mmCIF file with all atom_site columns, C-alpha atoms in Angstrom:
data_model
loop_
_atom_site.group_PDB
_atom_site.id
_atom_site.type_symbol
_atom_site.label_atom_id
_atom_site.label_alt_id
_atom_site.label_comp_id
_atom_site.label_asym_id
_atom_site.label_entity_id
_atom_site.label_seq_id
_atom_site.pdbx_PDB_ins_code
_atom_site.Cartn_x
_atom_site.Cartn_y
_atom_site.Cartn_z
_atom_site.occupancy
_atom_site.B_iso_or_equiv
_atom_site.pdbx_formal_charge
_atom_site.auth_seq_id
_atom_site.auth_comp_id
_atom_site.auth_asym_id
_atom_site.auth_atom_id
_atom_site.pdbx_PDB_model_num
ATOM 1   C CA . GLN A 1 1   ? 77.820 -39.499 -137.258 1.00 0.00 ? 344 GLN A CA 1
ATOM 2   C CA . VAL A 1 2   ? 77.133 -36.027 -138.636 1.00 0.00 ? 345 VAL A CA 1
ATOM 3   C CA . GLN A 1 3   ? 73.776 -34.445 -137.915 1.00 0.00 ? 346 GLN A CA 1
ATOM 4   C CA . LEU A 1 4   ? 72.414 -31.208 -139.331 1.00 0.00 ? 347 LEU A CA 1
ATOM 5   C CA . VAL A 1 5   ? 69.624 -29.327 -137.584 1.00 0.00 ? 348 VAL A CA 1
ATOM 6   C CA . GLU A 1 6   ? 67.947 -26.367 -139.261 1.00 0.00 ? 349 GLU A CA 1
ATOM 7   C CA . SER A 1 7   ? 66.009 -23.606 -137.538 1.00 0.00 ? 350 SER A CA 1
ATOM 8   C CA . GLY A 1 8   ? 64.591 -20.188 -138.290 1.00 0.00 ? 351 GLY A CA 1
ATOM 9   C CA . GLY A 1 9   ? 61.806 -20.942 -140.718 1.00 0.00 ? 352 GLY A CA 1
ATOM 10  C CA . GLY A 1 10  ? 58.343 -19.469 -140.423 1.00 0.00 ? 353 GLY A CA 1
ATOM 11  C CA . LEU A 1 11  ? 55.699 -17.249 -141.962 1.00 0.00 ? 354 LEU A CA 1
ATOM 12  C CA . VAL A 1 12  ? 56.783 -13.872 -143.322 1.00 0.00 ? 355 VAL A CA 1
ATOM 13  C CA . ARG A 1 13  ? 55.132 -11.231 -145.469 1.00 0.00 ? 356 ARG A CA 1
ATOM 14  C CA . PRO A 1 14  ? 56.436 -10.400 -148.944 1.00 0.00 ? 357 PRO A CA 1
ATOM 15  C CA . GLY A 1 15  ? 59.387 -8.041  -148.658 1.00 0.00 ? 358 GLY A CA 1
ATOM 16  C CA . GLY A 1 16  ? 60.292 -9.346  -145.228 1.00 0.00 ? 359 GLY A CA 1
ATOM 17  C CA . SER A 1 17  ? 63.404 -11.109 -143.996 1.00 0.00 ? 360 SER A CA 1
ATOM 18  C CA . LEU A 1 18  ? 64.324 -14.337 -142.250 1.00 0.00 ? 361 LEU A CA 1
ATOM 19  C CA . ARG A 1 19  ? 67.591 -15.899 -141.164 1.00 0.00 ? 362 ARG A CA 1
ATOM 20  C CA . LEU A 1 20  ? 67.930 -19.660 -141.278 1.00 0.00 ? 363 LEU A CA 1
ATOM 21  C CA . SER A 1 21  ? 70.512 -21.483 -139.198 1.00 0.00 ? 364 SER A CA 1
ATOM 22  C CA . CYS A 1 22  ? 71.931 -24.966 -139.537 1.00 0.00 ? 365 CYS A CA 1
ATOM 23  C CA . ALA A 1 23  ? 74.009 -26.469 -136.749 1.00 0.00 ? 366 ALA A CA 1
ATOM 24  C CA . MET A 1 24  ? 76.277 -29.452 -137.394 1.00 0.00 ? 367 MET A CA 1
ATOM 25  C CA . SER A 1 25  ? 77.303 -32.001 -134.816 1.00 0.00 ? 368 SER A CA 1
ATOM 26  C CA . GLY A 1 26  ? 80.900 -33.147 -135.060 1.00 0.00 ? 369 GLY A CA 1
ATOM 27  C CA . ARG A 1 27  ? 84.361 -31.609 -134.981 1.00 0.00 ? 370 ARG A CA 1
ATOM 28  C CA . THR A 1 28  ? 85.288 -31.151 -138.645 1.00 0.00 ? 371 THR A CA 1
ATOM 29  C CA . PHE A 1 29  ? 82.717 -28.579 -139.763 1.00 0.00 ? 372 PHE A CA 1
ATOM 30  C CA . SER A 1 30  ? 85.429 -26.442 -141.380 1.00 0.00 ? 373 SER A CA 1
ATOM 31  C CA . LYS A 1 31  ? 86.169 -29.206 -143.914 1.00 0.00 ? 374 LYS A CA 1
ATOM 32  C CA . TYR A 1 32  ? 82.615 -29.336 -145.232 1.00 0.00 ? 375 TYR A CA 1
ATOM 33  C CA . THR A 1 33  ? 81.236 -27.325 -148.081 1.00 0.00 ? 376 THR A CA 1
ATOM 34  C CA . MET A 1 34  ? 77.889 -26.163 -146.760 1.00 0.00 ? 377 MET A CA 1
ATOM 35  C CA . ALA A 1 35  ? 74.873 -25.506 -148.904 1.00 0.00 ? 378 ALA A CA 1
ATOM 36  C CA . TRP A 1 36  ? 71.191 -24.703 -148.825 1.00 0.00 ? 379 TRP A CA 1
ATOM 37  C CA . PHE A 1 37  ? 68.636 -26.263 -151.117 1.00 0.00 ? 380 PHE A CA 1
ATOM 38  C CA . ARG A 1 38  ? 64.885 -25.759 -151.229 1.00 0.00 ? 381 ARG A CA 1
ATOM 39  C CA . GLN A 1 39  ? 61.859 -27.707 -152.352 1.00 0.00 ? 382 GLN A CA 1
ATOM 40  C CA . ALA A 1 40  ? 58.592 -26.025 -153.179 1.00 0.00 ? 383 ALA A CA 1
ATOM 41  C CA . PRO A 1 41  ? 55.322 -27.990 -153.021 1.00 0.00 ? 384 PRO A CA 1
ATOM 42  C CA . GLY A 1 42  ? 55.107 -30.372 -155.954 1.00 0.00 ? 385 GLY A CA 1
ATOM 43  C CA . LYS A 1 43  ? 58.531 -29.366 -157.255 1.00 0.00 ? 386 LYS A CA 1
ATOM 44  C CA . GLU A 1 44  ? 61.970 -30.936 -157.213 1.00 0.00 ? 387 GLU A CA 1
ATOM 45  C CA . ARG A 1 45  ? 64.637 -29.913 -154.732 1.00 0.00 ? 388 ARG A CA 1
ATOM 46  C CA . LYS A 1 46  ? 66.870 -27.147 -156.078 1.00 0.00 ? 389 LYS A CA 1
ATOM 47  C CA . PHE A 1 47  ? 70.140 -25.460 -155.178 1.00 0.00 ? 390 PHE A CA 1
ATOM 48  C CA . VAL A 1 48  ? 69.965 -22.105 -153.393 1.00 0.00 ? 391 VAL A CA 1
ATOM 49  C CA . ALA A 1 49  ? 73.406 -21.183 -152.043 1.00 0.00 ? 392 ALA A CA 1
ATOM 50  C CA . ALA A 1 50  ? 76.764 -22.704 -151.111 1.00 0.00 ? 393 ALA A CA 1
ATOM 51  C CA . ASP A 1 51  ? 79.835 -21.801 -149.092 1.00 0.00 ? 394 ASP A CA 1
ATOM 52  C CA . PRO A 1 52  ? 82.896 -23.879 -150.103 1.00 0.00 ? 395 PRO A CA 1
ATOM 53  C CA . TRP A 1 53  ? 85.054 -25.212 -147.237 1.00 0.00 ? 396 TRP A CA 1
ATOM 54  C CA . SER A 1 54  ? 88.183 -23.934 -149.031 1.00 0.00 ? 397 SER A CA 1
ATOM 55  C CA . GLY A 1 55  ? 87.224 -20.290 -148.668 1.00 0.00 ? 398 GLY A CA 1
ATOM 56  C CA . ALA A 1 56  ? 86.477 -19.953 -152.375 1.00 0.00 ? 399 ALA A CA 1
ATOM 57  C CA . ALA A 1 57  ? 83.684 -17.661 -153.511 1.00 0.00 ? 400 ALA A CA 1
ATOM 58  C CA . THR A 1 58  ? 80.141 -18.420 -152.470 1.00 0.00 ? 401 THR A CA 1
ATOM 59  C CA . HIS A 1 59  ? 77.549 -19.460 -155.042 1.00 0.00 ? 402 HIS A CA 1
ATOM 60  C CA . TYR A 1 60  ? 73.904 -18.546 -155.464 1.00 0.00 ? 403 TYR A CA 1
ATOM 61  C CA . ALA A 1 61  ? 71.027 -19.554 -157.662 1.00 0.00 ? 404 ALA A CA 1
ATOM 62  C CA . ASP A 1 62  ? 70.097 -16.761 -160.061 1.00 0.00 ? 405 ASP A CA 1
ATOM 63  C CA . SER A 1 63  ? 66.676 -16.475 -158.442 1.00 0.00 ? 406 SER A CA 1
ATOM 64  C CA . VAL A 1 64  ? 68.144 -15.407 -155.074 1.00 0.00 ? 407 VAL A CA 1
ATOM 65  C CA . LYS A 1 65  ? 71.227 -13.391 -156.070 1.00 0.00 ? 408 LYS A CA 1
ATOM 66  C CA . GLY A 1 66  ? 71.280 -10.019 -154.379 1.00 0.00 ? 409 GLY A CA 1
ATOM 67  C CA . ARG A 1 67  ? 68.630 -11.060 -151.848 1.00 0.00 ? 410 ARG A CA 1
ATOM 68  C CA . PHE A 1 68  ? 70.112 -14.061 -149.994 1.00 0.00 ? 411 PHE A CA 1
ATOM 69  C CA . ALA A 1 69  ? 73.480 -14.378 -148.283 1.00 0.00 ? 412 ALA A CA 1
ATOM 70  C CA . ILE A 1 70  ? 75.143 -17.532 -146.990 1.00 0.00 ? 413 ILE A CA 1
ATOM 71  C CA . SER A 1 71  ? 77.711 -17.380 -144.203 1.00 0.00 ? 414 SER A CA 1
ATOM 72  C CA . ARG A 1 72  ? 79.338 -19.740 -141.734 1.00 0.00 ? 415 ARG A CA 1
ATOM 73  C CA . ASP A 1 73  ? 80.811 -19.729 -138.248 1.00 0.00 ? 416 ASP A CA 1
ATOM 74  C CA . ASN A 1 74  ? 83.455 -22.447 -137.921 1.00 0.00 ? 417 ASN A CA 1
ATOM 75  C CA . VAL A 1 75  ? 83.588 -21.981 -134.154 1.00 0.00 ? 418 VAL A CA 1
ATOM 76  C CA . LYS A 1 76  ? 79.854 -22.524 -133.691 1.00 0.00 ? 419 LYS A CA 1
ATOM 77  C CA . ASN A 1 77  ? 79.698 -25.220 -136.416 1.00 0.00 ? 420 ASN A CA 1
ATOM 78  C CA . THR A 1 78  ? 76.817 -23.318 -137.962 1.00 0.00 ? 421 THR A CA 1
ATOM 79  C CA . VAL A 1 79  ? 75.893 -22.097 -141.417 1.00 0.00 ? 422 VAL A CA 1
ATOM 80  C CA . TYR A 1 80  ? 73.382 -19.322 -141.964 1.00 0.00 ? 423 TYR A CA 1
ATOM 81  C CA . LEU A 1 81  ? 71.149 -18.168 -144.786 1.00 0.00 ? 424 LEU A CA 1
ATOM 82  C CA . GLN A 1 82  ? 70.063 -14.549 -144.539 1.00 0.00 ? 425 GLN A CA 1
ATOM 83  C CA . MET A 1 83  ? 67.025 -14.037 -146.748 1.00 0.00 ? 426 MET A CA 1
ATOM 84  C CA . ASN A 1 84  ? 65.899 -10.504 -147.573 1.00 0.00 ? 427 ASN A CA 1
ATOM 85  C CA . ASN A 1 85  ? 63.152 -9.095  -149.774 1.00 0.00 ? 428 ASN A CA 1
ATOM 86  C CA . LEU A 1 86  ? 61.337 -12.410 -149.674 1.00 0.00 ? 429 LEU A CA 1
ATOM 87  C CA . LYS A 1 87  ? 58.828 -13.217 -152.398 1.00 0.00 ? 430 LYS A CA 1
ATOM 88  C CA . PRO A 1 88  ? 55.928 -15.675 -152.460 1.00 0.00 ? 431 PRO A CA 1
ATOM 89  C CA . GLU A 1 89  ? 57.919 -17.832 -154.870 1.00 0.00 ? 432 GLU A CA 1
ATOM 90  C CA . ASP A 1 90  ? 60.529 -18.323 -152.132 1.00 0.00 ? 433 ASP A CA 1
ATOM 91  C CA . THR A 1 91  ? 57.989 -20.433 -150.239 1.00 0.00 ? 434 THR A CA 1
ATOM 92  C CA . ALA A 1 92  ? 59.534 -23.878 -149.758 1.00 0.00 ? 435 ALA A CA 1
ATOM 93  C CA . VAL A 1 93  ? 61.084 -26.290 -147.328 1.00 0.00 ? 436 VAL A CA 1
ATOM 94  C CA . TYR A 1 94  ? 64.716 -25.243 -146.965 1.00 0.00 ? 437 TYR A CA 1
ATOM 95  C CA . TYR A 1 95  ? 67.318 -27.943 -146.437 1.00 0.00 ? 438 TYR A CA 1
ATOM 96  C CA . CYS A 1 96  ? 70.849 -27.607 -145.174 1.00 0.00 ? 439 CYS A CA 1
ATOM 97  C CA . ALA A 1 97  ? 73.400 -29.977 -146.695 1.00 0.00 ? 440 ALA A CA 1
ATOM 98  C CA . ALA A 1 98  ? 77.079 -30.768 -146.245 1.00 0.00 ? 441 ALA A CA 1
ATOM 99  C CA . SER A 1 99  ? 79.721 -32.131 -148.599 1.00 0.00 ? 442 SER A CA 1
ATOM 100 C CA . TRP A 1 100 ? 83.043 -33.384 -147.204 1.00 0.00 ? 443 TRP A CA 1
ATOM 101 C CA . LEU A 1 101 ? 85.909 -31.509 -148.948 1.00 0.00 ? 444 LEU A CA 1
ATOM 102 C CA . GLY A 1 102 ? 83.432 -30.427 -151.573 1.00 0.00 ? 445 GLY A CA 1
ATOM 103 C CA . ASP A 1 103 ? 84.420 -28.808 -154.868 1.00 0.00 ? 446 ASP A CA 1
ATOM 104 C CA . ASP A 1 104 ? 84.741 -25.044 -155.129 1.00 0.00 ? 447 ASP A CA 1
ATOM 105 C CA . GLY A 1 105 ? 81.988 -24.854 -157.739 1.00 0.00 ? 448 GLY A CA 1
ATOM 106 C CA . PRO A 1 106 ? 78.229 -24.911 -157.116 1.00 0.00 ? 449 PRO A CA 1
ATOM 107 C CA . PRO A 1 107 ? 77.489 -28.277 -155.494 1.00 0.00 ? 450 PRO A CA 1
ATOM 108 C CA . HIS A 1 108 ? 75.255 -30.810 -157.163 1.00 0.00 ? 451 HIS A CA 1
ATOM 109 C CA . ILE A 1 109 ? 72.463 -32.277 -155.122 1.00 0.00 ? 452 ILE A CA 1
ATOM 110 C CA . ASP A 1 110 ? 73.796 -35.809 -155.642 1.00 0.00 ? 453 ASP A CA 1
ATOM 111 C CA . ARG A 1 111 ? 77.224 -34.860 -154.241 1.00 0.00 ? 454 ARG A CA 1
ATOM 112 C CA . MET A 1 112 ? 76.013 -33.838 -150.796 1.00 0.00 ? 455 MET A CA 1
ATOM 113 C CA . ASP A 1 113 ? 76.924 -36.259 -148.008 1.00 0.00 ? 456 ASP A CA 1
ATOM 114 C CA . TYR A 1 114 ? 74.542 -35.182 -145.246 1.00 0.00 ? 457 TYR A CA 1
ATOM 115 C CA . TRP A 1 115 ? 71.147 -33.490 -145.098 1.00 0.00 ? 458 TRP A CA 1
ATOM 116 C CA . GLY A 1 116 ? 69.050 -31.829 -142.459 1.00 0.00 ? 459 GLY A CA 1
ATOM 117 C CA . GLU A 1 117 ? 65.349 -32.497 -142.109 1.00 0.00 ? 460 GLU A CA 1
ATOM 118 C CA . GLY A 1 118 ? 64.354 -29.105 -143.444 1.00 0.00 ? 461 GLY A CA 1
ATOM 119 C CA . THR A 1 119 ? 62.602 -25.995 -142.196 1.00 0.00 ? 462 THR A CA 1
ATOM 120 C CA . LEU A 1 120 ? 59.508 -24.499 -143.802 1.00 0.00 ? 463 LEU A CA 1
ATOM 121 C CA . VAL A 1 121 ? 59.529 -20.924 -145.070 1.00 0.00 ? 464 VAL A CA 1
ATOM 122 C CA . THR A 1 122 ? 56.188 -19.475 -146.102 1.00 0.00 ? 465 THR A CA 1
ATOM 123 C CA . VAL A 1 123 ? 56.007 -16.054 -147.759 1.00 0.00 ? 466 VAL A CA 1
ATOM 124 C CA . SER A 1 124 ? 52.451 -14.792 -147.844 1.00 0.00 ? 467 SER A CA 1
ATOM 125 C CA . SER A 1 125 ? 50.407 -11.723 -147.086 1.00 0.00 ? 468 SER A CA 1
#
C-alpha cells in the first residue's frame, strides 16, 4: 500500500518562500510520476506541477511558472515543491499525488493513483 505524507506548509508573508516535501512509502517511487495539486477555499482542486517518472520535462501551471520548482530524490522517495515569491492567491491546501508509470504530459487529476492528505499554505501579511 502506497502512502504519501506531505510536510512543510505554514504561514508566510507575500514574497516569501516555502519548500513542501512529500515522502512516499514503498520501493518503486522512481516509477511514479509525481505531482502537486492545490485547492483554495471554495474552489476546485487544480494542477500545480509535475515531474514525470521517465525523466521527461517537468510541467507547471501558468500561474506558478518561474516561481515554483518541482524536484525529486529517488533515494529518499521524496518529491519537493520549492515555492518562491509567494502571493496571497497561492493560499491553498497543497496535495501531493502519484501516478504509476504516468504519461509524460501534464497529469490530469483523475489519472492520479494515490493522494496525500494535504498541507496548508497561507500567504498573508
